[in-house]
Amino acid sequence: MLEITRTKERINLKLDVIYLGEDLCIILTGGDKPHLGAVTVGSNQVKEHTFCFPHHKEDYITKLVYSLITESFDKNVIVCCGIHFDNISKEEITEVISLCKEMILELKHVNNI
């Protein structure tokens, strides 16, 4: 398992990467209440599917992370995400998205994806 973290001011994120054989499971959590908010699953051979739990918005992040990974990774992928910050601002949301992209770029570099 590989763990990548990012912190900027009160934003704290953790990306856990688990290889299941040649397949990839990515778990992205952070904030005041880490949880499971959305899941995107698929591969280059199977159309992606996203499930978002009621009252959650992490599907935006799971779809983004999924697309960044599958542009160069051709096995099965599942992306799980649950990030919650009390009273998050629009600027902090932008920072969360930026840090998620950063972590995926690091993952791709470290694992030669």
Coordinates of N, CA and C in Angstrom, one line a residue:
M1 N 0.8 -1.2 0.0 CA 0.0 0.0 0.0 C 0.9 1.2 0.0
L2 N 0.4 2.2 -0.7 CA 1.1 3.5 -0.8 C 0.2 4.6 -0.2
E3 N 0.8 5.5 0.6 CA 0.0 6.6 1.2 C 0.7 7.9 0.7
I4 N -0.1 8.8 0.2 CA 0.3 10.1 -0.1 C -0.6 11.1 0.6
T5 N 0.1 12.1 1.3 CA -0.7 13.1 2.0 C -0.4 14.5 1.5
R6 N -1.3 15.4 1.7 CA -1.1 16.8 1.5 C -1.8 17.6 2.6
T7 N -1.2 18.7 3.0 CA -1.8 19.6 4.0 C -1.5 21.0 3.6
K8 N -2.5 21.8 3.6 CA -2.3 23.3 3.3 C -3.3 24.0 4.2
E9 N -2.8 24.8 5.1 CA -3.6 25.4 6.1 C -4.5 24.4 6.8
R10 N -5.8 24.5 6.8 CA -6.7 23.5 7.5 C -7.0 22.4 6.6
I11 N -6.6 22.4 5.3 CA -6.9 21.3 4.4 C -5.9 20.2 4.6
N12 N -6.4 19.0 4.9 CA -5.6 17.8 5.1 C -6.2 16.7 4.3
L13 N -5.5 16.1 3.4 CA -6.0 15.0 2.6 C -5.0 13.8 2.6
K14 N -5.6 12.6 2.4 CA -4.8 11.4 2.4 C -5.3 10.5 1.2
L15 N -4.4 10.1 0.4 CA -4.6 9.2 -0.7 C -4.0 7.8 -0.4
D16 N -4.8 6.8 -0.2 CA -4.3 5.5 0.0 C -4.4 4.7 -1.3
V17 N -3.4 4.0 -1.7 CA -3.4 3.3 -3.0 C -3.1 1.8 -2.7
I18 N -4.0 1.0 -3.1 CA -3.9 -0.5 -2.9 C -3.9 -1.2 -4.3
Y19 N -2.9 -1.9 -4.6 CA -2.9 -2.7 -5.8 C -3.5 -4.1 -5.4
L20 N -4.5 -4.4 -6.3 CA -5.2 -5.7 -6.2 C -4.7 -6.5 -7.4
G21 N -3.6 -7.2 -7.3 CA -3.0 -7.8 -8.5 C -2.6 -6.6 -9.4
E22 N -3.1 -6.6 -10.6 CA -2.7 -5.5 -11.5 C -3.7 -4.4 -11.4
D23 N -4.8 -4.6 -10.7 CA -5.9 -3.5 -10.6 C -5.5 -2.5 -9.5
L24 N -6.3 -1.5 -9.5 CA -5.9 -0.3 -8.6 C -7.1 0.1 -7.8
C25 N -7.0 0.3 -6.5 CA -8.0 0.8 -5.6 C -7.4 2.1 -5.0
I26 N -8.1 3.2 -5.2 CA -7.7 4.5 -4.6 C -8.7 5.0 -3.6
I27 N -8.2 5.3 -2.4 CA -9.1 5.8 -1.4 C -8.6 7.2 -1.0
L28 N -9.5 8.1 -1.2 CA -9.2 9.5 -0.9 C -10.0 10.1 0.2
T29 N -9.4 10.5 1.3 CA -10.2 11.0 2.5 C -9.5 12.2 3.0
G30 N -10.3 12.9 3.9 CA -9.7 14.1 4.5 C -10.8 14.9 5.3
G31 N -10.2 15.9 6.0 CA -11.1 16.8 6.6 C -11.5 16.5 8.0
D32 N -12.6 17.1 8.5 CA -13.1 16.9 9.8 C -13.7 15.5 10.1
K33 N -14.3 15.0 9.0 CA -15.1 13.7 9.1 C -14.8 12.9 7.9
P34 N -13.7 12.2 7.8 CA -13.5 11.2 6.7 C -14.6 10.2 6.6
H35 N -15.1 9.9 5.4 CA -16.2 9.0 5.3 C -16.2 8.4 3.8
L36 N -17.2 7.8 3.5 CA -17.4 7.3 2.1 C -18.5 8.1 1.5
G37 N -18.2 9.0 0.5 CA -19.2 9.8 -0.1 C -19.6 9.4 -1.5
A38 N -18.6 8.9 -2.3 CA -18.8 8.5 -3.7 C -17.8 7.5 -4.1
V39 N -18.1 6.8 -5.2 CA -17.3 5.7 -5.7 C -17.4 5.8 -7.3
T40 N -16.3 5.7 -7.9 CA -16.3 5.6 -9.4 C -15.4 4.3 -9.7
V41 N -16.0 3.5 -10.6 CA -15.3 2.2 -10.9 C -15.4 2.0 -12.4
G42 N -14.4 1.4 -13.0 CA -14.4 1.0 -14.4 C -13.0 0.7 -14.9
S43 N -12.9 0.7 -16.2 CA -11.6 0.4 -16.8 C -11.7 0.9 -18.2
N44 N -10.6 0.8 -19.0 CA -10.6 1.2 -20.4 C -11.5 0.3 -21.2
Q45 N -11.8 -0.9 -20.7 CA -12.6 -1.9 -21.4 C -14.1 -1.8 -20.9
V46 N -14.4 -1.2 -19.8 CA -15.7 -1.1 -19.2 C -16.0 0.3 -18.9
K47 N -17.2 0.8 -19.3 CA -17.6 2.2 -19.1 C -17.6 2.4 -17.6
E48 N -17.1 3.6 -17.2 CA -17.1 4.0 -15.8 C -18.5 4.1 -15.2
H49 N -18.6 3.8 -14.0 CA -19.9 4.0 -13.3 C -19.6 4.7 -12.0
T50 N -20.4 5.7 -11.6 CA -20.2 6.4 -10.4 C -21.5 6.3 -9.5
F51 N -21.3 6.1 -8.2 CA -22.3 6.1 -7.2 C -22.0 7.2 -6.2
C52 N -22.9 8.0 -5.9 CA -22.8 9.1 -4.9 C -23.8 8.9 -3.9
F53 N -23.4 8.8 -2.6 CA -24.4 8.7 -1.5 C -25.2 10.0 -1.4
P54 N -26.5 9.9 -0.9 CA -27.3 11.1 -0.8 C -26.6 12.1 0.0
H55 N -26.8 13.4 -0.4 CA -26.2 14.6 0.3 C -24.7 14.7 0.3
H56 N -24.1 14.0 -0.7 CA -22.7 14.1 -0.9 C -22.3 14.6 -2.3
K57 N -21.1 15.2 -2.4 CA -20.7 15.8 -3.7 C -19.4 15.3 -4.1
E58 N -18.8 14.2 -3.5 CA -17.5 13.8 -3.8 C -17.4 13.1 -5.2
D59 N -18.6 12.9 -5.9 CA -18.5 12.3 -7.2 C -17.7 13.1 -8.2
Y60 N -17.7 14.4 -8.0 CA -16.9 15.3 -8.8 C -15.4 14.9 -8.7
I61 N -15.0 14.6 -7.5 CA -13.6 14.2 -7.3 C -13.3 12.8 -7.8
T62 N -14.2 11.9 -7.5 CA -13.9 10.5 -7.9 C -13.9 10.4 -9.5
K63 N -14.7 11.2 -10.2 CA -14.7 11.2 -11.6 C -13.4 11.8 -12.1
L64 N -13.0 12.9 -11.5 CA -11.7 13.6 -11.9 C -10.5 12.6 -11.7
V65 N -10.4 12.1 -10.5 CA -9.3 11.2 -10.2 C -9.3 10.0 -11.2
Y66 N -10.5 9.4 -11.4 CA -10.6 8.3 -12.3 C -10.1 8.6 -13.7
S67 N -10.5 9.8 -14.2 CA -10.1 10.2 -15.5 C -8.6 10.4 -15.6
L68 N -8.0 11.0 -14.6 CA -6.6 11.2 -14.6 C -5.8 9.9 -14.5
I69 N -6.3 8.9 -13.8 CA -5.6 7.6 -13.7 C -5.8 6.9 -15.0
T70 N -7.0 6.8 -15.5 CA -7.2 5.9 -16.7 C -6.7 6.5 -18.0
E71 N -6.3 7.7 -18.0 CA -5.7 8.2 -19.3 C -4.4 7.5 -19.6
S72 N -3.8 6.8 -18.5 CA -2.5 6.1 -18.8 C -2.4 4.8 -18.1
F73 N -3.5 4.3 -17.5 CA -3.6 3.0 -16.8 C -4.7 2.2 -17.4
D74 N -4.5 1.0 -17.9 CA -5.5 0.3 -18.6 C -6.0 -0.9 -17.9
K75 N -5.9 -1.0 -16.6 CA -6.5 -2.1 -15.8 C -7.8 -1.6 -15.1
N76 N -8.4 -2.4 -14.2 CA -9.6 -2.1 -13.5 C -9.2 -1.0 -12.4
V77 N -10.0 -0.1 -12.2 CA -9.8 1.0 -11.2 C -11.1 1.3 -10.4
I78 N -10.9 1.5 -9.1 CA -12.0 1.9 -8.3 C -11.4 3.1 -7.5
V79 N -12.2 4.2 -7.4 CA -11.8 5.4 -6.7 C -12.9 5.6 -5.7
C80 N -12.6 5.6 -4.4 CA -13.5 5.9 -3.3 C -13.1 7.3 -2.7
C81 N -14.1 8.1 -2.3 CA -13.7 9.4 -1.8 C -14.7 9.8 -0.7
G82 N -14.2 10.4 0.4 CA -15.1 11.0 1.4 C -14.3 12.1 2.1
I83 N -14.6 13.3 1.8 CA -13.9 14.5 2.3 C -14.9 15.4 2.9
H84 N -14.7 15.8 4.1 CA -15.7 16.8 4.7 C -14.9 17.8 5.6
F85 N -15.2 19.1 5.3 CA -14.7 20.2 6.1 C -15.9 21.0 6.5
D86 N -16.0 21.2 7.8 CA -17.1 22.1 8.3 C -16.9 23.5 7.7
N87 N -18.0 24.0 7.2 CA -18.0 25.4 6.7 C -16.9 25.7 5.6
I88 N -16.8 24.8 4.7 CA -15.7 24.9 3.7 C -16.1 26.1 2.8
S89 N -15.0 26.9 2.4 CA -15.2 28.0 1.5 C -15.0 27.6 0.1
K90 N -15.4 28.4 -0.9 CA -15.2 28.1 -2.3 C -13.7 28.0 -2.6
E91 N -12.9 28.9 -2.0 CA -11.5 28.9 -2.2 C -10.9 27.5 -1.7
E92 N -11.4 27.1 -0.5 CA -10.9 25.8 0.0 C -11.3 24.6 -0.9
I93 N -12.5 24.7 -1.4 CA -12.9 23.6 -2.4 C -11.9 23.6 -3.6
T94 N -11.6 24.7 -4.1 CA -10.6 24.8 -5.2 C -9.3 24.2 -4.8
E95 N -8.9 24.5 -3.5 CA -7.6 24.0 -3.0 C -7.7 22.4 -2.9
V96 N -8.8 21.9 -2.4 CA -8.9 20.5 -2.3 C -8.8 19.8 -3.7
I97 N -9.4 20.4 -4.7 CA -9.3 19.8 -6.0 C -7.9 19.9 -6.5
S98 N -7.2 21.0 -6.3 CA -5.8 21.2 -6.7 C -4.9 20.1 -6.0
L99 N -5.1 19.9 -4.7 CA -4.3 19.0 -4.0 C -4.5 17.6 -4.4
C100 N -5.8 17.2 -4.8 CA -6.1 15.9 -5.3 C -5.4 15.7 -6.6
K101 N -5.4 16.6 -7.5 CA -4.6 16.5 -8.7 C -3.1 16.3 -8.5
E102 N -2.6 17.1 -7.5 CA -1.2 16.9 -7.2 C -0.8 15.5 -6.7
M103 N -1.7 15.0 -5.9 CA -1.4 13.6 -5.3 C -1.5 12.6 -6.4
I104 N -2.4 12.8 -7.4 CA -2.5 11.8 -8.5 C -1.3 11.9 -9.4
L105 N -0.8 13.1 -9.6 CA 0.4 13.3 -10.4 C 1.6 12.6 -9.7
E106 N 1.7 12.7 -8.4 CA 2.7 12.0 -7.6 C 2.6 10.5 -7.8
L107 N 1.3 10.0 -7.6 CA 1.1 8.6 -7.7 C 1.5 8.1 -9.1
K108 N 1.2 8.8 -10.1 CA 1.5 8.4 -11.5 C 3.0 8.4 -11.7
H109 N 3.7 9.4 -11.1 CA 5.2 9.5 -11.2 C 5.9 8.3 -10.4
V110 N 5.4 8.1 -9.2 CA 6.1 7.1 -8.3 C 5.9 5.7 -8.9
N111 N 4.7 5.5 -9.4 CA 4.3 4.1 -9.9 C 4.5 4.0 -11.4
N112 N 5.0 5.0 -12.0 CA 5.2 4.9 -13.4 C 4.0 4.6 -14.2
I113 N 2.9 5.2 -13.9 CA 1.6 5.0 -14.5 C 1.4 6.0 -15.6

